[in-house]
Every structure is written in structure tokens, then in C-alpha cells.
Amino acid sequence: MLTTVYLIAITAEAMSGALAAGKRQMDMFGVVLIAFITALGGGTVRDMLLGNFPVNWTQHPSYIYLTITAGLMTMVVARFMHRLQQLFLILDAMGLVAFTIIGCNVALALNYDLPVVIMSGVITGIFGGILRDILCNQTPQVLQKELYASVSLLVAGLYLTLHDAGFDHDLTLLASFSCGLALRLIAIRWQLSLPVFSYSPERWQD
Amino acid sequence: MLTTVYLIAITAEAMSGALAAGKRQMDMFGVVLIAFITALGGGTVRDMLLGNFPVNWTQHPSYIYLTITAGLMTMVVARFMHRLQQLFLILDAMGLVAFTIIGCNVALALNYDLPVVIMSGVITGIFGGILRDILCNQTPQVLQKELYASVSLLVAGLYLTLHDAGFDHDLTLLASFSCGLALRLIAIRWQLSLPVFSYSPERWQD
Amino acid sequence: MLTTVYLIAITAEAMSGALAAGKRQMDMFGVVLIAFITALGGGTVRDMLLGNFPVNWTQHPSYIYLTITAGLMTMVVARFMHRLQQLFLILDAMGLVAFTIIGCNVALALNYDLPVVIMSGVITGIFGGILRDILCNQTPQVLQKELYASVSLLVAGLYLTLHDAGFDHDLTLLASFSCGLALRLIAIRWQLSLPVFSYSPERWQD
């Protein structure tokens, strides 16, 4: 199941990357590259950080083709995207949660300590979007908008708690996935967000 | 031959990095650092991604000295750069093509699959310029302007096609190099570019 | 002694990251992430670059907790930060120097060549701040303001010169640390900076 969700997630992330590239008037190559990096960048950073070579996607050419196709398709269907916005947000939320769980599993298999496992999950979940925003020269939105990175953190925490408590693997997976997805969709619906830290040096110096 | 072209290419890339740093009023150290990263960053990202340690330039201190020197020299000759613009564009084009072929060779030697070999070539070719633009806080120009990244992609494809078809190594090298260089210069001359994807969410929501 | 200074340094760097995130109105999670990356990003880039796995902080969960705590604390004490500005600049300077020396030691232990050892020191010293600025969408300040990166370079050079000359380890450490700290504080006090390279293509083309 996780593999199916992962493929859907890659596609959704690639499309979000392509749209961001389009907002910067990139050429077709730029669109495809940003799509690729948004979809597979989180896992790439994780693997490079954990010394987990070869990096995952280098062993799965099909992931490369899938993200390229998704990027190109987005250029064609962009004008209909606003009608699909609801669907798109759901796919993106599924991606966030699936990426996080996969990231935890990779670090678990490498026997890293618990806090590193959690960070591995979160990095896999959110770094594709962060790289997308860096390449498109904007402040990372996942660190500013409604609950997003924190959903990833919560999913990682829940997954590892259930995992350590010895629950059935499928149950653990299903519970973490559902809770994460629900929280993310609730956050979008009611615009829930973490407290924002707004600091302007001048304000305090008067 | 490839080594000679490589040294010229490093120098040209370092100079382009130094000029970009100058546009941001960086200090002498910043100029040298951006020069270094522009020249050697593509290969560094490639080696880190492919798990190819030690990273190439760490075994060749002369590359470090060369890029530092090129960065410092650029500060001196900057006022004459506009007269050398034609030459500079040719050197930069040679760099793009040489970097791409070298990147393909590295991944081939590590037995990666074909799509990864192509990406290795393209990453080596264009990521120095992308890192330069990220550090100078601008949207990567290689993803927006005339054919650039796509020249890298075409060179990688041609090189690997001829390579797999069993052509003589020198001939393969020469053909890929010439075609890539010619295409890049033609693209500059006639401002050829890929279709641009321009997406503004508001436009479709009216 | 270096360990104590290192922990102080991590804390100071994390706080500088949190403040930068606050200037971009990031949420609580963004603040903590930027704090973490500012504090530990330099060492992470160094380890990934040198192939030094596992990356240092993955073996020291306490570093993770420390930077998270420092990030959260900063949100609380931000309104008093301007009164602590002097103290803060001193802690930051200690961090710069300590990070540099630690970075040199890591590359020395891996038997890299001298220029790579120096770069390892400088990267450890300044890349946390560079990543902070990239994530906060601004041109890296450490490459523009008063002597900062150059202090790191000088410390690395002095440390390795004394080290190679066979001086006592503690003496070498103390001398490099003091000189670096003094130079940085002098640079702040009298706004010393390297020559700035200001390049605007238009100016020369008239």
C-alpha cells in the first residue's frame, strides 16, 4: 500500500514543483528539473545525510520517468488546476504523510537513534518543498503556512511510538497515515497554524 | 584534451561566479567563495549524490588554487569584461559541454543506470551555475534563459548513444563536444529557447 | 575546553537562526528548524563533503535537543535581545572560531591535504550562517559584512601553521582561538571589512 501511495505522492509533489516553476517563467527544462527535485529531493537529502548510498531514486529509473512525465503533464493541464485544487491538496497531504513514514523506516533500518529517525522522517517529508522554494527564490512556505511540517513531526512521533509499543505493522501504518492525513486536511480547512514568531529588531530598539 | 578544456572551463565558471558576487557587492572572500562554488559545485553535488568519495577536487589542490586565482583576477579585469563578452560566452559554453561529458564518465565508471548517467552529466554541467544563483539570491538563470540546460541534456544523450554504439572514444568525444558547443553558440546567437511555462494562479481563477 | 565552547557556540548560532526566522514570520516549527540548521549545518555540510559518515550530530542527540531548546527560548527572550546584543556578538564570534578549529581537526583526522583541511575549517565555521540566509531568502551576510569568513580563514591558517610547527596542542589551540576572537571583535568594533567588489555590467557598457 505504501508503495502505491508513494507513487501518487511523487506525482503530486512533482506537479506542485512544476507549478512553482511556472510562476517563475522557467523553460520546459526548468519545469521538469524543479518537478524532479520537489518530488525526490527530500529522500535525496535524507540519503546523503544518513550516508545511505546508493541514493534511492538512482536505483529506480521509473521514479525519474514518472516525475518528468508529471512535470510535462502539468504544463498541459495547468489551466484546469484551479478546479482540481481540492484533489491536489489531498494528494499533497498523502505525499507528506507517506514520505514521512518512509523516511522513518529508512533511518530505522540503518539503526540510527530515535531523534535522528524522527528527523529523517521530517526531512523526507518536507525537504522537497523546501528545495523547490529555494530554487524558486522564495522563503520556504512549509515553514510559514498552516500546519505542514508539524504534521510530518506528529506522524513520525506517532508511527515510532506505535512501532516501539509493538503494535502490528499494518495497524501502525494505517493509524499514523490516517491521523496525519486527517490533521493536515483539518489544518487546511480551518487554517490552523502554529504560533508565528515575528521579530523585527527595530521594534524593540525604540 | 578533455583535461585542458576542463581547466579552461573551471576558470571561465569561476569568473562567472565572481561577476555574480560582484553584482551583490560581496567582499573579496565572498567573491572567491562564489567563484569556487560556481566552478566546482556541479562536480561536488554529483560526487556527493553518487556516493563518490573522496569528492574530486579534494584530491586536486591545484583546482582550488586555480579557481581562487580566477576569482581574484576577475576583480581586477572586471572593467574590461564587456569587451571580452564574446570570448567569455564561448569559454562558458565549452565548460558546459566538458562538465557534462565528465559527469557522464564518472557515473559510467560507477556502473549507474543510463538515466542516472545522463542526470550525472547534466548535474555536473549546470549545478555550479544553480548554486551560484542560489547564493546570490536570484532565480537560477540556467532554467530561464536560452538553451543551456537542454544543451547539457543533448550532449549527455549524444555522448552515451555514440558510446553504447561502440564508436571510437576520441570520435565520440569530439562529436559530442562539437555538437554541444555549436548548439549552445547557435542558441545564443539566435536567442533560441525552450517553450516557457508561465503560470499565474490568479489568471485562471477569474 | 573546546567542547564547552562548542556547546556555547551551537547555542549562540541556534539563537541567531531563530532570530532570522522570526524576521521572516516563520512558525514555531520553522524557527526550530532554522535554529537547528544554523547551528549544525556547517558541520553537516563538512561531513557530507568529506564522506565522514555518520554525520556528527546524528551520534549526539543532545546537540539536537540543545538547538531546539535554544530556538524555542529565543522566541521567549527575543524582546530582550537588543540589550544582550554585545554578549550575543561575542558568543557568535566564539562559535565562529571554535567551529573553524573543529572543522580543521576533522579533516586532519581523515588525512586530507592542507588546502582541503583549511576549507573544511572555513566551511564548518561559516556554512551554518550561509544556509540560514539561503533559507531566509537573503544574500549571505557573512560574505558581505565586516570580517567574518576571513577570520575563519585566518584562524584555520594560524592553527595549522602552529600545528605543523610542532607546538604544544593546548598552546596552539589557545593562540588560534584568542587571535581569531580578538580579530573578530576588533572588526566589529571598528567595522573593518575586506575590499568589496561591486560590479554592475551597465556601468562599463556606456
XYZ file of C-alpha atoms in Angstrom:
618
model
C 0.000 0.000 0.000
C 2.753 2.416 0.954
C 4.335 1.984 -2.491
C 1.116 2.938 -4.276
C 0.694 5.970 -2.055
C 4.357 6.803 -2.635
C 3.912 6.839 -6.417
C 0.829 9.057 -6.093
C 2.780 11.268 -3.714
C 5.750 11.641 -6.068
C 3.367 12.645 -8.827
C 1.573 15.225 -6.678
C 4.858 16.699 -5.444
C 6.254 16.858 -8.983
C 3.145 18.752 -10.069
C 3.481 21.237 -7.223
C 7.094 21.760 -8.280
C 6.108 22.324 -11.895
C 3.518 24.928 -10.904
C 6.063 26.781 -8.766
C 8.486 26.782 -11.714
C 5.722 28.135 -13.929
C 5.234 31.046 -11.553
C 8.882 31.930 -12.241
C 8.527 31.645 -16.014
C 11.010 28.802 -16.254
C 11.531 26.959 -19.501
C 10.432 23.374 -20.069
C 13.697 22.001 -18.740
C 13.473 24.084 -15.596
C 9.935 22.882 -15.013
C 10.989 19.249 -15.265
C 14.040 19.763 -13.046
C 12.063 21.534 -10.320
C 9.387 18.821 -10.565
C 12.046 16.151 -10.107
C 13.740 17.913 -7.179
C 10.437 18.651 -5.414
C 9.352 15.027 -5.698
C 12.621 13.242 -4.944
C 14.698 15.929 -3.191
C 13.520 15.091 0.308
C 14.588 11.467 0.013
C 17.828 12.524 -1.659
C 18.798 14.876 1.172
C 17.903 12.133 3.668
C 20.036 9.504 1.924
C 23.002 11.871 1.523
C 22.726 12.901 5.171
C 22.492 9.360 6.514
C 25.234 8.070 4.215
C 22.673 5.728 2.656
C 24.244 5.119 -0.770
C 23.260 4.487 -3.491
C 20.604 7.180 -3.168
C 17.152 5.615 -3.529
C 15.958 7.018 -6.867
C 19.230 6.134 -8.637
C 18.100 2.503 -8.321
C 14.589 3.185 -9.626
C 14.685 4.835 -13.051
C 10.893 4.578 -13.140
C 10.707 7.297 -10.456
C 12.722 9.591 -12.714
C 10.414 8.977 -15.677
C 7.324 9.418 -13.513
C 8.385 12.832 -12.195
C 9.437 14.039 -15.652
C 6.092 12.968 -17.078
C 4.204 14.611 -14.221
C 6.162 17.827 -14.784
C 5.401 17.895 -18.508
C 1.751 16.983 -17.982
C 1.365 19.854 -15.539
C 2.296 22.321 -18.274
C -0.620 20.972 -20.316
C -3.255 20.792 -17.592
C -2.209 23.907 -15.651
C -5.194 25.895 -16.840
C -7.529 23.369 -15.224
C -5.534 23.114 -11.992
C -7.683 25.536 -10.029
C -10.680 23.240 -10.489
C -8.614 20.363 -9.141
C -7.265 22.304 -6.198
C -9.154 20.244 -3.603
C -7.944 16.972 -5.065
C -4.445 18.356 -5.363
C -4.281 19.354 -1.702
C -5.422 15.869 -0.667
C -2.758 14.197 -2.832
C -0.129 16.543 -1.456
C -1.206 15.697 2.107
C -0.983 11.980 1.330
C 2.506 12.605 -0.006
C 3.615 14.437 3.113
C 2.483 11.593 5.354
C 3.788 8.771 3.151
C 7.199 10.441 2.712
C 7.479 10.876 6.480
C 6.777 7.228 7.262
C 9.175 6.045 4.552
C 11.879 8.374 5.906
C 11.455 6.913 9.396
C 11.741 3.377 8.048
C 14.987 4.151 6.211
C 16.657 5.540 9.332
C 15.296 2.684 11.478
C 16.847 0.158 9.102
C 20.195 1.935 9.490
C 19.921 1.744 13.316
C 20.011 5.475 13.964
C 18.868 6.852 17.331
C 15.260 7.874 17.854
C 15.676 11.659 17.367
C 17.580 11.033 14.141
C 14.831 8.677 12.954
C 12.249 11.389 13.586
C 14.354 13.961 11.750
C 14.825 11.530 8.873
C 11.046 11.275 8.573
C 10.519 15.014 8.717
C 13.353 15.760 6.272
C 11.932 13.249 3.782
C 8.504 14.799 4.261
C 9.295 18.471 3.865
C 12.670 18.989 2.180
C 11.405 18.508 -1.351
C 9.161 21.524 -0.835
C 11.965 23.486 0.813
C 14.336 22.841 -2.110
C 11.548 23.828 -4.521
C 11.126 27.153 -2.761
C 14.887 27.809 -2.552
C 15.220 27.169 -6.294
C 12.240 29.415 -6.994
C 13.791 32.125 -4.812
C 11.099 32.343 -2.142
C 11.025 31.783 1.613
C 10.033 28.148 2.271
C 6.240 28.114 2.546
C 6.156 24.897 4.544
C 7.730 26.852 7.415
C 5.186 29.668 7.273
C 1.728 28.406 6.341
C -0.824 26.171 8.097
C 0.347 23.062 9.934
C 2.533 21.200 7.477
C 5.967 20.421 8.838
C 4.366 19.859 12.228
C 2.046 17.251 10.704
C 5.168 15.473 9.489
C 6.653 15.671 13.000
C 3.475 14.321 14.576
C 3.221 11.445 12.097
C 6.838 10.490 12.777
C 6.246 10.594 16.525
C 3.039 8.564 16.366
C 4.479 5.995 13.970
C 7.532 5.406 16.150
C 5.519 5.271 19.375
C 3.195 2.603 17.965
C 6.156 0.833 16.372
C 8.088 0.703 19.642
C 4.991 -0.376 21.563
C 4.958 -3.496 19.410
C 1.707 -2.896 17.570
C 1.005 -4.783 14.358
C 2.897 -3.169 11.452
C -0.125 -2.678 9.208
C -2.146 -1.201 12.039
C 0.689 1.166 12.953
C 0.961 2.249 9.362
C -2.771 2.765 8.928
C -3.187 4.672 12.182
C -0.264 7.036 11.549
C -1.303 7.603 7.967
C -4.948 8.344 8.813
C -4.170 10.636 11.732
C -1.604 12.586 9.724
C -3.871 12.937 6.722
C -6.827 13.973 8.876
C -4.786 16.553 10.782
C -3.407 18.066 7.593
C -6.840 18.330 5.970
C -8.334 19.796 9.139
C -5.499 22.320 9.259
C -6.200 23.381 5.674
C -9.969 23.540 6.220
C -9.830 25.677 9.358
C -6.479 27.321 8.607
C -4.885 26.009 11.777
C -1.304 27.072 12.229
C 1.426 27.083 14.816
C 2.192 30.326 16.634
C 4.204 32.573 14.336
C 7.390 34.199 15.597
C 7.546 37.719 14.243
C 10.754 39.522 15.082
C 11.724 42.965 13.915
C 14.839 44.329 15.627
C 13.767 47.943 15.154
C 10.570 47.483 17.111
C 12.431 46.703 20.307
C 15.106 49.284 19.883
C 12.846 52.325 20.105
C 42.244 17.146 -24.405
C 39.298 16.931 -22.011
C 41.583 17.896 -19.128
C 42.754 21.055 -20.881
C 39.195 22.016 -21.713
C 38.248 21.220 -18.116
C 40.837 23.640 -16.726
C 39.663 26.367 -19.117
C 36.088 25.581 -18.121
C 36.794 25.822 -14.387
C 38.413 29.192 -14.969
C 35.506 30.522 -17.017
C 32.946 29.284 -14.490
C 34.917 30.789 -11.604
C 34.926 34.137 -13.409
C 31.169 33.994 -13.987
C 30.753 33.296 -10.267
C 32.983 36.224 -9.320
C 30.992 38.597 -11.534
C 27.707 37.425 -9.979
C 29.184 38.015 -6.494
C 30.254 41.483 -7.606
C 26.691 42.300 -8.584
C 25.768 41.598 -4.954
C 28.576 43.755 -3.550
C 30.246 40.838 -1.829
C 33.635 41.236 -0.204
C 36.810 39.668 -1.560
C 36.236 36.458 0.378
C 32.678 36.141 -0.893
C 33.889 36.632 -4.465
C 36.433 33.849 -4.106
C 33.964 31.502 -2.420
C 31.273 32.036 -5.073
C 33.928 31.579 -7.780
C 34.984 28.298 -6.200
C 31.418 27.013 -5.787
C 30.391 28.007 -9.325
C 33.399 26.234 -10.814
C 33.484 23.095 -8.688
C 29.977 22.925 -7.196
C 28.459 20.884 -10.026
C 31.038 18.126 -9.648
C 30.724 18.296 -5.861
C 26.957 17.794 -5.906
C 27.436 14.934 -8.365
C 30.045 13.181 -6.204
C 28.009 13.619 -3.019
C 24.890 12.337 -4.777
C 26.580 9.295 -6.280
C 28.472 8.499 -3.075
C 31.712 9.002 -4.994
C 34.121 9.833 -2.155
C 36.577 11.435 -1.851
C 34.994 14.293 -3.781
C 37.056 15.047 -6.890
C 38.546 18.467 -6.077
C 39.683 17.389 -2.612
C 42.295 15.270 -4.409
C 43.401 18.117 -6.705
C 44.522 21.158 -4.700
C 45.526 22.811 -7.980
C 41.837 23.155 -8.884
C 41.289 25.062 -5.659
C 44.176 27.438 -6.375
C 43.048 27.918 -9.957
C 39.506 28.955 -9.024
C 40.745 31.275 -6.255
C 43.147 32.925 -8.682
C 40.443 33.251 -11.333
C 38.121 34.845 -8.779
C 40.716 37.389 -7.672
C 41.783 38.158 -11.247
C 38.174 38.851 -12.178
C 38.046 41.668 -9.628
C 40.952 43.276 -11.451
C 39.817 42.797 -15.032
C 36.076 43.297 -14.440
C 36.064 46.687 -16.113
C 37.236 45.118 -19.354
C 34.871 42.169 -19.196
C 32.258 43.629 -21.525
C 34.835 43.750 -24.325
C 35.546 40.074 -23.720
C 31.908 39.051 -23.558
C 32.042 37.047 -26.799
C 35.116 35.136 -25.677
C 33.599 34.621 -22.264
C 30.405 33.099 -23.659
C 32.440 30.690 -25.776
C 34.542 29.596 -22.795
C 31.400 29.156 -20.719
C 29.836 27.033 -23.462
C 32.981 24.876 -23.611
C 32.703 24.452 -19.859
C 29.079 23.372 -20.018
C 29.864 20.693 -22.585
C 33.089 19.472 -20.956
C 31.490 19.267 -17.497
C 28.592 17.248 -18.932
C 30.824 14.671 -20.591
C 32.991 14.336 -17.468
C 29.871 13.875 -15.340
C 28.661 11.074 -17.606
C 32.033 9.353 -17.391
C 32.040 9.434 -13.585
C 28.616 7.783 -13.339
C 29.509 5.252 -16.064
C 32.588 4.218 -14.088
C 30.364 3.643 -11.043
C 28.003 1.422 -13.091
C 24.887 3.508 -12.619
C 21.896 3.018 -14.921
C 21.541 5.062 -18.084
C 19.066 7.699 -16.791
C 21.282 8.268 -13.751
C 24.335 8.635 -16.016
C 22.508 11.297 -18.020
C 21.442 13.112 -14.863
C 25.008 12.921 -13.571
C 26.180 14.667 -16.732
C 23.517 17.351 -16.561
C 24.035 17.956 -12.832
C 27.783 18.363 -13.362
C 27.066 20.719 -16.252
C 24.534 23.040 -14.682
C 24.606 22.804 -10.864
C 27.569 25.115 -10.412
C 25.526 27.878 -12.019
C 22.451 26.956 -9.994
C 24.380 27.112 -6.700
C 25.862 30.460 -7.793
C 22.384 31.881 -8.350
C 21.012 30.462 -5.076
C 23.902 32.042 -3.155
C 23.374 35.328 -4.982
C 19.661 35.178 -4.150
C 18.265 35.021 -7.680
C 16.172 32.515 -9.603
C 18.533 30.145 -11.473
C 19.149 31.700 -14.875
C 20.123 28.425 -16.497
C 16.482 27.371 -16.108
C 15.077 30.505 -17.711
C 17.312 31.793 -20.499
C 18.264 30.451 -23.948
C 19.020 26.762 -24.393
C 21.543 25.910 -21.704
C 20.496 23.005 -19.525
C 18.955 21.399 -22.587
C 22.320 21.605 -24.382
C 23.756 19.654 -21.461
C 20.976 17.074 -21.784
C 21.521 16.728 -25.511
C 25.287 16.342 -25.119
C 24.785 13.636 -22.500
C 22.322 11.803 -24.735
C 24.532 12.016 -27.810
C 27.682 11.010 -25.934
C 26.017 7.942 -24.430
C 24.382 6.925 -27.710
C 27.702 7.013 -29.557
C 29.428 5.375 -26.582
C 26.936 2.479 -26.478
C 27.049 2.108 -30.255
C 30.734 1.252 -29.857
C 32.192 4.215 -31.695
C 35.832 5.128 -31.171
C 36.249 7.013 -27.869
C 38.013 10.046 -29.356
C 35.473 10.336 -32.134
C 32.599 10.095 -29.649
C 34.173 12.782 -27.535
C 34.854 15.089 -30.455
C 31.395 14.690 -31.982
C 29.541 15.301 -28.702
C 31.754 18.222 -27.842
C 31.394 19.902 -31.236
C 27.646 19.414 -31.494
C 27.065 20.698 -27.962
C 29.291 23.733 -28.445
C 27.707 24.526 -31.810
C 24.175 24.232 -30.441
C 24.932 26.464 -27.482
C 26.530 29.146 -29.646
C 23.676 28.999 -32.149
C 21.204 29.317 -29.264
C 22.992 32.425 -28.007
C 23.273 33.950 -31.471
C 19.623 33.496 -32.418
C 18.260 33.509 -28.880
C 16.762 30.059 -29.220
C 14.957 28.874 -26.137
C 12.664 26.145 -24.947
C 8.969 26.925 -24.541
C 8.496 28.833 -21.304
C 5.835 27.728 -18.819
C 4.208 30.818 -17.390
C 1.701 30.064 -14.674
C -0.169 32.615 -12.623
C -2.907 31.103 -10.457
C -4.926 34.324 -10.468
C -5.259 34.343 -14.223
C -7.185 31.091 -14.231
C -9.299 31.859 -11.227
C -11.152 34.796 -12.698
C 37.649 23.291 26.745
C 36.797 23.133 23.040
C 33.706 21.052 23.842
C 32.391 23.650 26.293
C 32.980 26.421 23.781
C 31.345 24.252 21.118
C 28.154 23.873 23.166
C 28.050 27.631 23.795
C 28.677 28.180 20.092
C 25.867 25.859 18.995
C 23.503 27.708 21.305
C 24.530 31.137 20.012
C 24.250 30.026 16.370
C 20.833 28.461 17.001
C 19.638 31.741 18.506
C 20.900 33.719 15.502
C 19.000 31.290 13.270
C 15.812 31.679 15.302
C 16.007 35.478 15.065
C 16.471 35.306 11.294
C 13.437 33.014 11.042
C 11.472 35.493 13.146
C 12.266 38.246 10.691
C 10.530 36.102 8.052
C 7.482 35.444 10.244
C 8.067 31.704 10.317
C 6.005 29.488 12.551
C 7.373 27.741 15.638
C 8.499 24.735 13.616
C 10.301 26.898 11.070
C 12.086 28.730 13.878
C 13.324 25.479 15.389
C 14.381 24.075 12.009
C 16.330 27.197 11.037
C 17.915 27.231 14.515
C 18.990 23.626 14.060
C 20.362 24.166 10.549
C 22.223 27.348 11.502
C 23.881 25.631 14.454
C 24.679 22.247 12.938
C 24.523 22.900 9.187
C 28.190 23.852 8.819
C 29.371 20.594 10.343
C 26.787 18.670 8.336
C 27.943 20.094 5.006
C 31.541 19.355 6.026
C 30.813 15.737 6.931
C 28.776 15.134 3.758
C 31.503 16.728 1.661
C 34.349 14.769 3.228
C 32.388 11.498 3.215
C 32.652 11.449 7.015
C 29.665 9.253 7.915
C 27.807 9.025 10.199
C 27.379 12.793 10.275
C 28.493 14.151 13.662
C 25.203 15.284 15.210
C 23.421 12.028 14.363
C 25.598 10.444 17.072
C 24.877 13.190 19.634
C 21.129 13.562 20.232
C 21.945 16.088 22.954
C 23.061 18.555 20.245
C 19.640 18.227 18.625
C 17.824 18.909 21.905
C 20.127 21.820 22.704
C 19.477 23.616 19.403
C 15.722 23.007 19.622
C 15.664 24.403 23.147
C 17.754 27.400 22.115
C 15.386 28.058 19.198
C 12.289 27.939 21.420
C 13.912 30.026 24.164
C 14.775 32.694 21.617
C 11.085 33.194 20.839
C 10.548 33.974 24.515
C 13.523 36.244 25.127
C 13.539 37.962 21.710
C 12.220 41.215 23.137
C 15.258 41.484 25.391
C 17.759 40.510 22.697
C 18.780 44.041 21.830
C 20.054 44.537 25.372
C 22.115 41.393 25.017
C 23.480 42.308 21.604
C 27.057 42.766 22.856
C 27.055 39.407 24.626
C 25.457 37.791 21.600
C 28.131 39.058 19.205
C 30.855 37.715 21.498
C 29.213 34.274 21.703
C 28.781 34.250 17.936
C 32.460 35.128 17.479
C 33.463 32.309 19.837
C 31.313 29.989 17.771
C 32.925 31.027 14.507
C 36.417 30.350 15.872
C 35.532 27.092 17.655
C 33.711 25.695 14.623
C 36.702 26.510 12.414
C 39.208 24.700 14.626
C 36.907 21.670 14.972
C 36.455 21.572 11.193
C 40.226 21.559 10.666
C 40.629 18.709 13.167
C 38.022 16.573 11.404
C 39.740 16.902 8.006
C 43.181 16.359 9.580
C 41.980 13.092 11.114
C 40.800 11.980 7.670
C 44.253 12.770 6.171
C 43.077 15.327 3.650
C 45.581 17.715 2.053
C 46.308 21.086 3.617
C 44.061 23.240 1.378
C 41.171 20.844 1.974
C 41.798 20.994 5.736
C 41.598 24.788 5.607
C 38.392 24.672 3.561
C 36.948 22.146 5.990
C 37.582 24.613 8.821
C 36.088 27.556 6.944
C 33.045 25.561 5.769
C 32.354 24.401 9.334
C 32.743 27.983 10.501
C 30.550 29.816 8.029
C 28.156 27.430 6.260
C 25.591 27.340 9.046
C 25.113 31.075 8.551
C 25.057 30.702 4.774
C 22.346 28.021 4.920
C 20.374 30.212 7.360
C 20.452 33.092 4.882
C 19.560 30.892 1.903
C 16.546 29.502 3.786
C 15.522 33.012 4.815
C 15.836 34.142 1.201
C 18.587 36.722 1.618
C 22.102 37.113 0.228
C 24.552 35.505 2.695
C 25.578 38.247 5.116
C 28.814 36.516 6.091
C 30.060 37.268 2.571
C 29.163 40.947 2.699
C 29.641 42.385 6.179
C 32.714 43.062 8.374
C 35.487 40.486 8.521
C 33.793 37.180 9.279
C 34.631 34.462 6.793
C 38.145 35.869 6.605
C 38.503 35.482 10.389
C 37.653 31.825 9.895
C 40.276 31.569 7.152
C 42.916 33.224 9.304
C 42.159 31.004 12.292
C 42.439 27.899 10.129
C 45.749 29.113 8.696
C 47.212 30.010 12.090
C 46.032 26.793 13.732
C 47.560 24.618 11.017
C 50.818 26.591 10.938
C 51.316 26.183 14.690
C 50.151 22.576 14.475
C 52.641 21.729 11.733
C 55.420 23.590 13.530
C 55.001 21.093 16.353
C 53.816 23.481 19.052
C 52.074 22.108 22.111
C 48.425 21.270 21.274
C 46.875 23.329 24.062
C 49.057 26.320 23.235
C 48.168 26.051 19.543
C 44.508 25.910 20.424
C 44.653 28.829 22.815
C 46.675 31.045 20.466
C 44.424 30.414 17.442
C 41.293 30.857 19.492
C 42.427 34.119 21.108
C 43.724 35.667 17.889
C 40.566 34.766 15.989
C 38.258 36.047 18.705
C 40.251 39.255 19.067
C 40.283 39.914 15.318
C 36.546 39.340 15.006
C 35.751 41.654 17.907
C 38.108 44.327 16.578
C 36.459 44.014 13.164
C 33.029 44.541 14.708
C 34.173 47.440 16.875
C 35.879 49.387 14.077
C 33.776 47.955 11.229
C 36.800 46.530 9.447
C 35.972 44.780 6.228
C 37.612 43.331 3.178
C 37.535 45.316 -0.053
C 34.107 44.948 -1.618
C 33.791 44.004 -5.286
C 30.963 45.985 -6.781
C 30.200 45.067 -10.366
C 27.393 46.448 -12.459
C 27.579 45.448 -16.118
C 25.725 48.554 -17.281
C 28.296 50.906 -15.795
C 31.019 49.622 -18.064
C 28.939 49.318 -21.153
C 28.172 53.016 -21.542
